[in-house]
């Protein structure tokens, strides 16, 4: 129970942290902005700013980026980026905000908060016949997924290395008879519905290889203590073709080794993404 | 969250030709089990008690979606364990030397992932088992079924070897995608090493319930072919299972009171077009229940009803041998008066038993 309480405390801190730092940077009396506290070295190279969704960097103010499967991102102001997954918006309303927390030395810092209401989608999948991912006789409660993540990115020339640490909670309202979806990539992201929280850690790298060809790779770990399965590790990598600031295509794979109620399972799947910027 | 998850599921489905681990080779080795603690068999007479039971994956009389009596898909662990206790109680009461089981789950969401073969071994005096899957998929994307691994098993007090899963054809009228996730019938063959006797071939089968294209008859013929092959080679077998059809001479062949499914996909209980499906089996080998006894009065030998409220009303389950069954030893365990335990609440099938005479092969 103590561990769960601490998880909740950390989750709460992560959720409110971006708002607090943002308020500080607005110049509250007697407060020092995070960026001002440790100014960036003057010689630091400028980091790329296009198609950097998984990093601590933000989309430029006024710029839109739209992924085929990925989110629609918008640079609201210099310090705030908004995003949503339009494909799922009408069955799983979702909104994500990324806040620039400034720099510490060569590290760009950001926090990300995501709110998702997956209940309509889960109820859609709770049906008889084909497409019935969940049993139709089990009530799906109202669920809200809250996910917060701290991101730190360092640029090595045009290469970006990002560390992330986050937490997801999935509180429910009302009686629940919902059963878990014991599928790779899905179970780790929904396990929090059956416990207190899921902890998420990631390392990601991206950068150029040759001319317009680049790479993107990441390792992501999930822990859901107290929930059957308890952990998941995912590793993905892809080759990325960035023809301009307006278009990027990526193809690769994603590997998963995870614990489920029935034991552990290894999976690998191909991935593809197209994204446009404007 | 949703984007990554759902895209990956879609991609997984396209990755490789068997992304859900749902297919089998024509012939595969079966999976072997051993009880956590081996129980030394007691003194045995010149007979083996052989039992056959379709245990409905420990679902007892819960009304599941496929029976059309209810909507249940998933059981809780407590329900499964309670139902398994009922099955184990009956098995311990019979104390069989060899047990043929159909519809037993080893890795299914609907039974809270309890390995029922291992559980029955650990809660009976049976020591060894072999299992072959009939329905296996990492995820069945219909009706909320999810992960499933159900099949047939042979449990024994004595060691088992040479266990194989021999595939049988699927329903030809199903499309390829349906058949990919659909039940895959097979014959489970094995050799039980009976002390002071020798090798006894034991075969277990569960033929199609819902085939309307002659697939079931083909499967029964393949089953008999396998028995003929063993017989010609000089082997002795005990074979049986849920053949999903009636004996020749059955009085009632359709319109059973508990058959209420209207979907074409779940029409399993009109046997008028298959009245002779088992004639060759009965002609060639010895059944646990003599055909003459059955034809004289069908009712005491009924083994199936889809709903708990209706008593057993058709016979679908069988045991045959090319050796010798002790005359008159076949018993259909319908209730307390016939077998000592009320089995109606334990499964949608009644168990049958017979005593196999250990004569020199």
Coordinates of C-alpha atoms in Angstrom, one line a residue:
Chain A
X1 CA 0.0 0.0 0.0
X2 CA 2.9 2.4 0.8
X3 CA 4.3 1.9 -2.7
X4 CA 1.0 2.6 -4.2
X5 CA 0.6 5.8 -2.2
X6 CA 4.0 7.0 -3.3
X7 CA 3.1 6.2 -6.9
X8 CA 0.0 8.3 -6.5
X9 CA 1.9 11.2 -5.0
X10 CA 4.5 11.1 -7.9
X11 CA 1.6 10.9 -10.4
X12 CA 0.0 13.9 -8.8
X13 CA 3.3 15.9 -8.8
X14 CA 3.9 15.0 -12.4
X15 CA 0.4 16.1 -13.4
X16 CA 0.7 19.5 -11.7
X17 CA 4.4 20.1 -12.4
X18 CA 3.9 21.6 -15.8
X19 CA 1.3 24.1 -14.6
X20 CA 3.5 25.1 -11.8
X21 CA 6.6 25.7 -13.9
X22 CA 4.6 27.5 -16.5
X23 CA 3.3 29.8 -13.9
X24 CA 6.8 30.5 -12.6
X25 CA 8.0 31.3 -16.1
X26 CA 5.2 33.8 -16.4
X27 CA 7.1 35.8 -13.8
X28 CA 5.4 35.4 -10.4
X29 CA 6.8 37.7 -7.8
X30 CA 10.0 36.6 -6.3
X31 CA 10.2 33.5 -8.5
X32 CA 13.0 32.6 -10.8
X33 CA 12.2 30.9 -14.1
X34 CA 13.6 27.5 -14.7
X35 CA 15.2 28.7 -17.9
X36 CA 16.8 31.7 -16.2
X37 CA 18.2 29.7 -13.3
X38 CA 20.5 27.8 -15.6
X39 CA 21.0 29.7 -18.9
X40 CA 21.8 27.6 -21.9
X41 CA 25.4 27.8 -23.1
X42 CA 25.7 30.3 -25.8
X43 CA 27.5 27.8 -28.1
X44 CA 24.8 25.2 -27.8
X45 CA 23.8 24.1 -31.3
X46 CA 20.2 24.6 -32.3
X47 CA 18.1 21.4 -32.2
X48 CA 15.9 20.3 -34.9
X49 CA 12.3 21.4 -34.5
X50 CA 10.3 19.3 -37.1
X51 CA 8.9 15.9 -36.4
X52 CA 10.3 15.7 -32.9
X53 CA 7.1 14.6 -31.2
X54 CA 8.7 12.0 -28.9
X55 CA 11.2 14.4 -27.5
X56 CA 11.2 17.3 -25.1
X57 CA 11.3 19.7 -28.1
X58 CA 8.1 21.4 -29.1
X59 CA 6.5 22.1 -32.5
X60 CA 7.3 25.7 -33.5
X61 CA 4.6 28.2 -32.6
X62 CA 1.9 28.2 -35.3
X63 CA 3.1 25.0 -37.0
X64 CA 0.9 22.0 -37.5
X65 CA 2.1 18.4 -37.8
X66 CA -0.3 15.6 -38.8
X67 CA 0.5 11.9 -38.6
X68 CA -1.3 9.2 -40.5
X69 CA -1.5 7.2 -37.3
X70 CA 0.2 9.7 -35.1
X71 CA -1.3 12.8 -33.5
X72 CA -2.2 16.2 -34.8
X73 CA 0.2 18.6 -33.1
X74 CA 0.0 22.3 -33.0
X75 CA 2.5 24.9 -31.6
X76 CA 0.1 27.0 -29.6
X77 CA 2.7 29.4 -28.2
X78 CA 6.5 29.1 -27.8
X79 CA 6.1 27.2 -24.6
X80 CA 3.1 25.0 -25.3
X81 CA 2.2 22.4 -27.8
X82 CA -1.2 20.8 -28.1
X83 CA -1.9 17.5 -29.7
X84 CA -4.7 15.1 -30.3
X85 CA -5.2 11.8 -32.1
X86 CA -7.8 12.7 -34.7
X87 CA -8.4 9.1 -35.8
X88 CA -9.6 8.2 -32.4
X89 CA -11.0 11.5 -31.2
X90 CA -14.7 10.6 -31.7
X91 CA -14.5 7.2 -30.0
X92 CA -11.8 8.1 -27.5
X93 CA -11.7 11.8 -27.0
X94 CA -8.1 12.8 -26.1
X95 CA -6.0 15.9 -25.6
X96 CA -2.3 16.2 -24.9
X97 CA -0.3 19.3 -23.9
X98 CA 3.5 19.5 -23.9
X99 CA 5.1 22.3 -21.9
X100 CA 8.6 23.6 -22.5
X101 CA 10.4 23.8 -19.2
X102 CA 13.4 25.4 -20.6
X103 CA 17.0 24.2 -20.5
X104 CA 19.4 22.8 -17.9
X105 CA 22.8 23.0 -19.5
X106 CA 22.5 21.2 -22.8
X107 CA 19.3 19.4 -21.8
X108 CA 15.9 20.6 -23.1
X109 CA 13.2 19.8 -20.5
X110 CA 9.5 19.4 -21.1
X111 CA 6.5 17.9 -19.4
X112 CA 3.7 16.3 -21.1
X113 CA 0.1 15.7 -19.8
X114 CA -2.4 13.6 -21.7
X115 CA -6.1 13.2 -21.0
X116 CA -8.1 10.4 -22.7
X117 CA -11.6 9.2 -22.2
X118 CA -11.5 5.7 -23.7
X119 CA -14.9 4.5 -22.5
X120 CA -16.8 5.0 -25.9
X121 CA -14.1 3.0 -27.7
X122 CA -14.1 0.2 -25.1
X123 CA -17.9 0.0 -25.3
X124 CA -17.7 -0.2 -29.0
X125 CA -15.3 -3.1 -28.7
X126 CA -17.5 -4.8 -26.1
X127 CA -19.9 -6.6 -28.4
X128 CA -21.1 -9.9 -29.7
X129 CA -19.7 -11.3 -33.0
X130 CA -16.8 -10.1 -35.0
X131 CA -14.9 -7.3 -33.5
X132 CA -15.9 -8.3 -30.0
X133 CA -12.6 -7.6 -28.2
X134 CA -14.4 -7.4 -24.8
X135 CA -17.4 -9.6 -23.7
X136 CA -20.7 -7.8 -24.2
X137 CA -22.1 -9.0 -20.9
X138 CA -19.4 -7.1 -18.9
X139 CA -20.1 -3.5 -18.1
X140 CA -17.5 -1.0 -19.1
X141 CA -17.3 1.8 -16.6
X142 CA -16.4 5.4 -17.3
X143 CA -12.7 5.6 -17.4
X144 CA -10.3 8.5 -17.7
X145 CA -6.7 8.0 -18.5
X146 CA -4.4 10.7 -17.1
X147 CA -0.8 10.4 -18.2
X148 CA 2.0 12.7 -17.3
X149 CA 5.6 12.5 -18.4
X150 CA 8.8 14.4 -17.8
X151 CA 11.1 14.5 -20.9
X152 CA 14.7 15.5 -21.1
X153 CA 16.4 15.8 -24.5
X154 CA 19.9 16.5 -25.4
X155 CA 21.1 17.4 -28.9
X156 CA 24.3 16.0 -30.2
X157 CA 24.6 17.9 -33.5
X158 CA 21.4 16.9 -35.3
X159 CA 21.0 13.7 -33.1
X160 CA 18.5 13.9 -30.3
X161 CA 18.7 11.7 -27.2
X162 CA 15.6 11.8 -25.0
X163 CA 14.9 10.3 -21.6
X164 CA 11.4 10.2 -20.3
X165 CA 9.7 9.3 -17.0
X166 CA 6.0 9.2 -16.5
X167 CA 3.0 7.8 -14.8
X168 CA -0.5 6.8 -15.9
X169 CA -3.5 6.5 -13.8
X170 CA -6.9 5.3 -15.1
X171 CA -9.5 6.0 -12.5
X172 CA -13.0 4.6 -13.1
X173 CA -16.4 5.8 -12.1
X174 CA -19.2 3.4 -11.4
X175 CA -19.3 -0.3 -11.1
X176 CA -16.9 -2.2 -13.3
X177 CA -17.1 -5.7 -14.7
X178 CA -14.6 -4.9 -17.4
X179 CA -12.0 -7.6 -18.1
X180 CA -8.5 -6.8 -19.3
X181 CA -7.5 -6.9 -23.0
X182 CA -4.6 -9.2 -22.9
X183 CA -2.9 -8.1 -26.1
X184 CA 0.6 -6.9 -26.7
X185 CA 0.9 -3.1 -26.8
X186 CA -2.6 -2.8 -25.4
X187 CA -2.4 -4.5 -22.0
X188 CA 0.5 -2.3 -20.7
X189 CA -1.5 0.8 -21.7
X190 CA -4.7 -0.3 -20.1
X191 CA -3.4 -2.2 -17.1
X192 CA -3.7 0.9 -14.9
X193 CA -7.5 0.4 -15.1
X194 CA -7.1 -2.6 -12.8
X195 CA -4.8 -1.2 -10.3
X196 CA -3.4 2.1 -9.1
X197 CA -1.0 3.3 -11.7
X198 CA 1.5 2.4 -14.4
X199 CA 5.0 3.8 -14.3
X200 CA 6.6 4.5 -17.7
X201 CA 10.2 5.1 -18.6
X202 CA 11.7 5.6 -22.0
X203 CA 14.9 6.3 -23.9
X204 CA 14.6 7.5 -27.4
X205 CA 17.1 8.6 -30.1
X206 CA 16.6 10.1 -33.5
X207 CA 18.8 11.7 -36.0
X208 CA 20.1 11.7 -39.6
X209 CA 22.0 8.9 -41.2
X210 CA 22.7 10.2 -44.7
X211 CA 21.2 13.2 -46.4
X212 CA 17.4 12.8 -46.0
X213 CA 17.5 9.4 -44.5
X214 CA 17.4 9.2 -40.7
X215 CA 16.5 6.9 -37.9
X216 CA 14.4 6.8 -34.8
X217 CA 14.7 4.2 -32.0
X218 CA 13.4 3.8 -28.5
X219 CA 13.1 1.6 -25.6
X220 CA 10.0 1.9 -23.3
X221 CA 9.4 0.2 -20.1
X222 CA 6.1 -0.1 -18.2
X223 CA 5.6 -1.3 -14.7
X224 CA 2.2 -2.0 -13.2
X225 CA 2.9 -3.3 -9.7
X226 CA 0.1 -5.2 -8.1
X227 CA -1.4 -6.0 -11.5
X228 CA -1.1 -9.3 -13.2
X229 CA 1.8 -9.3 -15.5
X230 CA 3.6 -6.5 -13.7
X231 CA 5.8 -5.2 -16.5
X232 CA 6.4 -4.7 -20.2
X233 CA 9.4 -3.7 -22.3
X234 CA 9.0 -2.4 -25.8
X235 CA 11.7 -1.6 -28.2
X236 CA 11.1 0.0 -31.6
X237 CA 13.2 1.3 -34.4
X238 CA 12.6 2.7 -37.8
X239 CA 14.2 4.3 -40.8
X240 CA 12.9 7.8 -41.5
X241 CA 12.8 9.7 -44.7
X242 CA 12.4 13.4 -44.2
X243 CA 12.0 15.0 -47.6
X244 CA 11.4 18.5 -46.2
X245 CA 10.0 20.3 -43.2
X246 CA 6.6 19.3 -44.8
X247 CA 6.8 15.5 -45.0
X248 CA 8.3 12.6 -43.2
X249 CA 7.8 8.8 -43.8
X250 CA 9.0 6.1 -41.4
X251 CA 9.0 2.3 -41.5
X252 CA 10.3 -0.1 -38.9
X253 CA 9.3 -2.6 -36.2
X254 CA 8.2 -2.7 -32.7
X255 CA 9.1 -5.5 -30.3
X256 CA 7.4 -6.3 -27.1
X257 CA 8.2 -8.5 -24.1
X258 CA 5.5 -8.2 -21.5
X259 CA 3.8 -9.9 -18.6
X260 CA 0.1 -10.7 -18.9
X261 CA -2.4 -12.6 -16.6
X262 CA -1.4 -15.8 -18.4
X263 CA 2.4 -15.3 -18.2
X264 CA 4.9 -13.5 -20.5
X265 CA 4.8 -13.2 -24.2
X266 CA 7.1 -11.9 -26.9
X267 CA 5.8 -10.1 -30.0
X268 CA 7.1 -8.1 -32.9
X269 CA 5.1 -6.1 -35.3
X270 CA 5.9 -3.9 -38.3
X271 CA 5.3 -0.1 -38.0
X272 CA 4.7 2.6 -40.5
X273 CA 4.0 6.3 -40.2
X274 CA 3.6 9.2 -42.5
X275 CA 3.5 12.8 -41.2
X276 CA 3.0 16.1 -42.8
X277 CA 4.0 19.5 -41.5
X278 CA 2.5 22.9 -42.5
Chain B
X1 CA -1.9 5.6 -26.1
X2 CA -4.7 4.4 -28.3
X3 CA -2.8 5.2 -31.5
X4 CA 0.1 3.1 -30.7
X5 CA -1.9 0.2 -29.3
X6 CA -4.5 -0.2 -32.0
X7 CA -2.1 0.4 -34.8
X8 CA 0.2 -2.3 -33.4
X9 CA -2.6 -4.8 -33.1
X10 CA -3.5 -4.2 -36.8
X11 CA 0.1 -4.5 -37.8
X12 CA 0.5 -7.7 -35.7
X13 CA -2.3 -9.2 -37.7
X14 CA -0.5 -8.6 -40.9
X15 CA 2.9 -9.8 -39.7
X16 CA 3.6 -13.4 -40.8
X17 CA 1.1 -16.0 -41.8
X18 CA 0.1 -17.2 -38.3
X19 CA 0.3 -14.1 -36.2
X20 CA -2.2 -15.4 -33.6
X21 CA -0.6 -18.8 -33.3
X22 CA -3.8 -20.5 -34.4
X23 CA -2.7 -23.1 -36.9
X24 CA -1.2 -26.6 -36.7
X25 CA 0.8 -29.0 -38.7
X26 CA -0.9 -32.1 -40.1
X27 CA 0.8 -34.2 -37.4
X28 CA 2.3 -32.7 -34.3
X29 CA 3.5 -34.1 -31.0
X30 CA 1.1 -33.6 -28.1
X31 CA 1.9 -31.8 -24.9
X32 CA 2.9 -33.9 -22.0
X33 CA 1.9 -33.4 -18.4
X34 CA 2.8 -35.0 -15.1
X35 CA 1.0 -34.6 -11.7
X36 CA 2.8 -32.5 -9.1
X37 CA 2.9 -35.6 -6.9
X38 CA 2.7 -39.0 -8.5
X39 CA 0.3 -41.4 -6.8
X40 CA 1.3 -45.1 -6.8
X41 CA -1.6 -47.0 -8.4
X42 CA -3.2 -49.4 -6.0
X43 CA -3.7 -53.1 -6.5
X44 CA -5.4 -53.6 -9.8
X45 CA -7.4 -56.6 -11.0
X46 CA -7.4 -57.8 -14.6
X47 CA -9.3 -54.8 -15.8
X48 CA -8.8 -51.1 -16.4
X49 CA -11.5 -48.6 -15.7
X50 CA -11.8 -46.3 -18.7
X51 CA -13.8 -43.1 -18.5
X52 CA -14.8 -40.5 -21.2
X53 CA -16.1 -37.1 -20.4
X54 CA -16.7 -33.8 -22.2
X55 CA -16.1 -31.4 -19.4
X56 CA -17.2 -28.2 -21.1
X57 CA -14.0 -26.4 -19.9
X58 CA -15.3 -26.3 -16.4
X59 CA -18.3 -24.3 -17.4
X60 CA -20.7 -26.6 -15.6
X61 CA -24.2 -25.3 -16.3
X62 CA -23.5 -21.7 -16.8
X63 CA -25.4 -20.5 -19.9
X64 CA -22.8 -19.5 -22.4
X65 CA -23.4 -17.5 -25.6
X66 CA -22.8 -20.4 -28.0
X67 CA -25.6 -22.4 -26.4
X68 CA -28.0 -19.6 -27.1
X69 CA -29.4 -19.9 -23.5
X70 CA -27.3 -17.0 -22.2
X71 CA -24.7 -14.5 -22.9
X72 CA -21.8 -15.5 -20.6
X73 CA -18.3 -15.5 -22.2
X74 CA -15.9 -15.3 -19.3
X75 CA -15.8 -17.0 -15.9
X76 CA -14.1 -15.8 -12.8
X77 CA -11.4 -17.8 -11.2
X78 CA -13.7 -18.8 -8.2
X79 CA -16.3 -20.1 -10.6
X80 CA -13.8 -22.2 -12.5
X81 CA -12.3 -23.7 -9.4
X82 CA -15.7 -24.5 -7.9
X83 CA -16.7 -26.2 -11.2
X84 CA -13.4 -28.1 -11.4
X85 CA -14.0 -29.3 -7.9
X86 CA -17.2 -30.9 -9.1
X87 CA -15.5 -32.6 -12.0
X88 CA -12.7 -33.8 -9.7
X89 CA -15.1 -35.1 -7.2
X90 CA -16.8 -37.3 -9.9
X91 CA -13.4 -38.4 -11.3
X92 CA -12.2 -39.4 -7.8
X93 CA -15.5 -41.3 -7.2
X94 CA -15.0 -43.3 -10.5
X95 CA -11.2 -43.6 -9.9
X96 CA -10.5 -44.4 -13.6
X97 CA -7.2 -45.8 -14.8
X98 CA -7.6 -43.9 -18.1
X99 CA -9.6 -40.8 -18.7
X100 CA -10.5 -39.3 -22.0
X101 CA -11.5 -35.6 -21.8
X102 CA -12.9 -33.3 -24.4
X103 CA -13.2 -29.5 -24.1
X104 CA -10.6 -28.9 -21.5
X105 CA -8.8 -25.5 -21.4
X106 CA -5.2 -25.0 -20.5
X107 CA -4.6 -21.3 -21.3
X108 CA -7.8 -19.5 -21.9
X109 CA -9.1 -16.1 -20.7
X110 CA -12.6 -17.6 -20.2
X111 CA -11.3 -19.9 -17.5
X112 CA -9.0 -17.3 -15.8
X113 CA -6.0 -19.0 -17.4
X114 CA -6.2 -22.1 -15.2
X115 CA -4.5 -25.1 -16.7
X116 CA -7.3 -27.5 -16.2
X117 CA -5.3 -30.6 -17.3
X118 CA -2.7 -29.9 -14.6
X119 CA -5.4 -29.0 -12.1
X120 CA -7.2 -32.3 -12.7
X121 CA -4.0 -34.3 -12.4
X122 CA -3.2 -32.6 -9.1
X123 CA -6.7 -33.2 -7.8
X124 CA -7.1 -36.9 -8.7
X125 CA -5.1 -40.1 -8.6
X126 CA -4.2 -39.7 -12.2
X127 CA -0.5 -39.2 -12.8
X128 CA 0.2 -38.5 -16.5
X129 CA -1.6 -36.7 -19.3
X130 CA -1.2 -35.6 -22.9
X131 CA -3.1 -32.7 -24.5
X132 CA -3.7 -31.5 -28.0
X133 CA -5.3 -28.2 -28.9
X134 CA -8.5 -28.0 -30.7
X135 CA -9.0 -24.2 -30.5
X136 CA -6.0 -22.1 -30.0
X137 CA -5.3 -18.4 -30.6
X138 CA -3.5 -15.6 -28.9
X139 CA -6.6 -13.7 -29.3
X140 CA -10.0 -14.5 -30.9
X141 CA -11.5 -11.2 -31.9
X142 CA -15.1 -12.2 -31.6
X143 CA -17.6 -12.1 -28.7
X144 CA -14.9 -11.1 -26.3
X145 CA -13.3 -14.5 -26.2
X146 CA -9.7 -13.3 -26.2
X147 CA -7.0 -15.8 -25.7
X148 CA -8.0 -19.4 -25.9
X149 CA -6.4 -22.8 -25.8
X150 CA -8.9 -25.6 -25.5
X151 CA -8.5 -29.2 -26.6
X152 CA -8.7 -32.9 -25.8
X153 CA -6.6 -34.7 -23.2
X154 CA -5.9 -38.3 -22.1
X155 CA -5.1 -38.7 -18.5
X156 CA -3.7 -41.9 -17.0
X157 CA -2.4 -43.5 -13.9
X158 CA 0.3 -45.0 -16.1
X159 CA 3.0 -43.4 -18.3
X160 CA 2.0 -42.2 -21.7
X161 CA 4.2 -42.0 -24.8
X162 CA 4.0 -41.5 -28.6
X163 CA 1.2 -38.9 -28.2
X164 CA 0.4 -37.1 -31.4
X165 CA -2.1 -34.7 -32.7
X166 CA -3.5 -35.8 -36.1
X167 CA -5.3 -32.9 -37.8
X168 CA -8.7 -33.4 -39.4
X169 CA -10.4 -31.2 -42.0
X170 CA -12.3 -28.1 -41.1
X171 CA -15.8 -27.1 -42.2
X172 CA -15.4 -26.4 -45.9
X173 CA -18.2 -23.8 -46.0
X174 CA -16.5 -21.4 -43.7
X175 CA -14.4 -18.6 -45.2
X176 CA -10.6 -18.7 -44.7
X177 CA -10.6 -16.0 -42.0
X178 CA -13.3 -17.7 -40.0
X179 CA -11.6 -21.0 -40.2
X180 CA -8.3 -19.4 -39.2
X181 CA -9.9 -18.6 -35.8
X182 CA -12.2 -21.5 -35.7
X183 CA -12.0 -24.9 -34.0
X184 CA -9.5 -27.3 -35.5
X185 CA -10.6 -30.9 -34.9
X186 CA -8.1 -33.6 -34.5
X187 CA -7.5 -37.1 -33.2
X188 CA -5.3 -37.4 -30.2
X189 CA -3.4 -40.7 -30.2
X190 CA -1.2 -42.1 -27.5
X191 CA 0.2 -45.3 -26.1
X192 CA -0.3 -46.0 -22.4
X193 CA 2.2 -48.3 -20.8
X194 CA 0.1 -50.5 -18.6
X195 CA 2.2 -52.5 -16.1
X196 CA 2.0 -56.3 -16.5
X197 CA 0.1 -55.8 -19.7
X198 CA 2.0 -53.7 -22.2
X199 CA 1.1 -51.1 -24.7
X200 CA -2.5 -49.9 -25.0
X201 CA -3.3 -47.4 -27.7
X202 CA -5.7 -44.7 -26.4
X203 CA -7.3 -42.3 -28.9
X204 CA -9.5 -39.3 -28.1
X205 CA -11.6 -37.4 -30.6
X206 CA -14.1 -34.6 -30.7
X207 CA -15.8 -34.2 -34.1
X208 CA -17.5 -31.1 -35.4
X209 CA -20.8 -30.1 -33.9
X210 CA -21.9 -27.5 -36.3
X211 CA -20.8 -28.9 -39.7
X212 CA -23.6 -29.1 -42.3
X213 CA -21.3 -29.9 -45.2
X214 CA -20.4 -33.5 -44.4
X215 CA -17.2 -32.6 -42.6
X216 CA -18.3 -34.4 -39.5
X217 CA -18.8 -37.7 -41.4
X218 CA -15.4 -37.3 -43.0
X219 CA -13.9 -36.8 -39.5
X220 CA -15.6 -39.9 -38.2
X221 CA -14.3 -41.9 -41.2
X222 CA -10.8 -40.6 -40.5
X223 CA -11.1 -41.6 -36.9
X224 CA -12.1 -45.1 -38.0
X225 CA -9.3 -45.2 -40.5
X226 CA -6.8 -44.6 -37.6
X227 CA -8.4 -47.3 -35.5
X228 CA -8.2 -49.7 -38.5
X229 CA -4.6 -48.9 -39.0
X230 CA -3.8 -49.8 -35.3
X231 CA -5.9 -52.9 -35.6
X232 CA -4.2 -54.1 -38.7
X233 CA -0.8 -53.5 -37.1
X234 CA -1.8 -55.8 -34.2
X235 CA -2.3 -53.1 -31.7
X236 CA -5.0 -53.0 -29.1
X237 CA -6.9 -49.7 -28.5
X238 CA -9.5 -48.0 -26.4
X239 CA -10.8 -45.1 -28.3
X240 CA -13.7 -42.7 -27.9
X241 CA -14.8 -39.2 -27.3
X242 CA -17.6 -36.8 -28.3
X243 CA -18.6 -37.8 -31.8
X244 CA -21.4 -35.2 -32.0
X245 CA -23.8 -37.7 -33.6
X246 CA -26.3 -40.3 -32.6
X247 CA -26.0 -44.1 -32.6
X248 CA -27.9 -45.9 -35.4
X249 CA -31.5 -46.6 -34.3
X250 CA -32.0 -43.4 -32.3
X251 CA -35.6 -42.7 -31.9
X252 CA -35.4 -38.9 -31.5
X253 CA -33.2 -37.3 -34.1
X254 CA -34.2 -33.6 -34.1
X255 CA -36.3 -30.9 -32.4
X256 CA -34.8 -31.4 -29.0
X257 CA -36.4 -29.2 -26.4
X258 CA -33.2 -27.5 -25.4
X259 CA -32.1 -26.6 -29.0
X260 CA -33.1 -23.0 -29.3
X261 CA -30.3 -21.5 -31.5
X262 CA -31.7 -19.8 -34.5
X263 CA -28.3 -18.9 -36.1
X264 CA -27.3 -21.1 -39.0
X265 CA -23.8 -21.2 -37.5
X266 CA -25.0 -23.0 -34.4
X267 CA -27.3 -25.7 -35.8
X268 CA -26.0 -28.8 -34.2
X269 CA -29.0 -30.9 -33.3
X270 CA -30.7 -32.2 -36.4
X271 CA -29.3 -35.6 -37.0
X272 CA -31.7 -36.9 -39.6
X273 CA -29.2 -36.7 -42.4
X274 CA -26.5 -38.7 -40.5
X275 CA -28.4 -41.7 -39.2
X276 CA -25.7 -44.2 -40.3
X277 CA -22.7 -42.1 -39.5
X278 CA -21.5 -44.5 -36.8
X279 CA -22.7 -47.8 -38.4
X280 CA -19.3 -48.8 -39.5
X281 CA -17.7 -48.1 -36.2
X282 CA -20.3 -50.2 -34.4
X283 CA -19.9 -53.0 -37.0
X284 CA -16.1 -53.1 -36.7
X285 CA -15.5 -52.6 -33.0
X286 CA -17.0 -53.2 -29.5
X287 CA -18.8 -50.2 -28.0
X288 CA -19.0 -49.6 -24.2
X289 CA -22.8 -49.6 -24.6
X290 CA -24.0 -52.4 -26.8
X291 CA -26.0 -51.1 -29.7
X292 CA -28.8 -53.6 -29.0
X293 CA -29.1 -52.3 -25.4
X294 CA -29.2 -48.7 -26.7
X295 CA -31.8 -49.5 -29.4
X296 CA -34.0 -51.3 -26.9
X297 CA -34.2 -48.2 -24.8
X298 CA -32.3 -45.0 -25.7
X299 CA -32.9 -42.9 -22.7
X300 CA -30.6 -44.6 -20.1
X301 CA -27.7 -43.9 -22.4
X302 CA -28.2 -40.2 -23.2
X303 CA -25.1 -38.1 -22.5
X304 CA -26.0 -34.6 -23.5
X305 CA -28.3 -31.7 -23.0
X306 CA -27.5 -28.0 -23.6
X307 CA -29.4 -26.7 -20.7
X308 CA -29.4 -27.7 -17.1
X309 CA -33.2 -27.7 -16.8
X310 CA -33.6 -30.4 -19.4
X311 CA -32.4 -33.9 -18.5
X312 CA -30.0 -35.7 -20.8
X313 CA -31.8 -36.2 -24.1
X314 CA -29.3 -37.5 -26.7
X315 CA -26.2 -39.7 -26.8
X316 CA -23.1 -38.1 -28.3
X317 CA -20.3 -39.7 -26.3
X318 CA -18.7 -43.1 -27.0
X319 CA -16.0 -45.6 -26.1
X320 CA -14.9 -48.4 -28.5
X321 CA -12.2 -51.1 -28.4
X322 CA -10.8 -53.8 -30.6
X323 CA -10.0 -55.7 -27.4
X324 CA -12.5 -56.7 -24.8
X325 CA -14.8 -54.7 -22.7
X326 CA -16.2 -56.6 -19.7
X327 CA -19.7 -57.5 -20.8
X328 CA -22.3 -55.2 -19.3
X329 CA -19.8 -52.9 -17.6
X330 CA -20.6 -49.9 -19.7
X331 CA -22.3 -47.2 -17.7
X332 CA -23.7 -43.7 -18.5
X333 CA -23.3 -41.7 -15.3
X334 CA -26.6 -39.7 -15.6
X335 CA -27.5 -39.2 -12.0
X336 CA -27.2 -40.6 -8.5
X337 CA -29.2 -43.7 -9.5
X338 CA -26.9 -44.3 -12.4
X339 CA -23.3 -43.7 -11.3
X340 CA -23.8 -42.5 -7.8
X341 CA -23.5 -38.7 -8.4
X342 CA -25.8 -36.2 -10.0
X343 CA -23.8 -35.2 -13.0
X344 CA -26.3 -32.8 -14.5
X345 CA -24.8 -29.8 -12.8
X346 CA -21.2 -30.7 -13.6
X347 CA -21.1 -30.4 -17.4
X348 CA -23.4 -30.4 -20.4
X349 CA -22.2 -34.0 -21.0
X350 CA -22.5 -37.0 -18.8
X351 CA -19.5 -39.2 -18.4
X352 CA -19.4 -42.8 -19.5
X353 CA -17.3 -45.6 -18.2
X354 CA -16.4 -49.1 -19.1
X355 CA -14.1 -51.8 -17.8
X356 CA -11.5 -52.9 -20.3
X357 CA -10.3 -56.6 -19.8
X358 CA -6.5 -56.9 -19.7
X359 CA -6.3 -60.0 -21.8
X360 CA -3.1 -60.9 -23.5
X361 CA -2.8 -58.8 -26.7

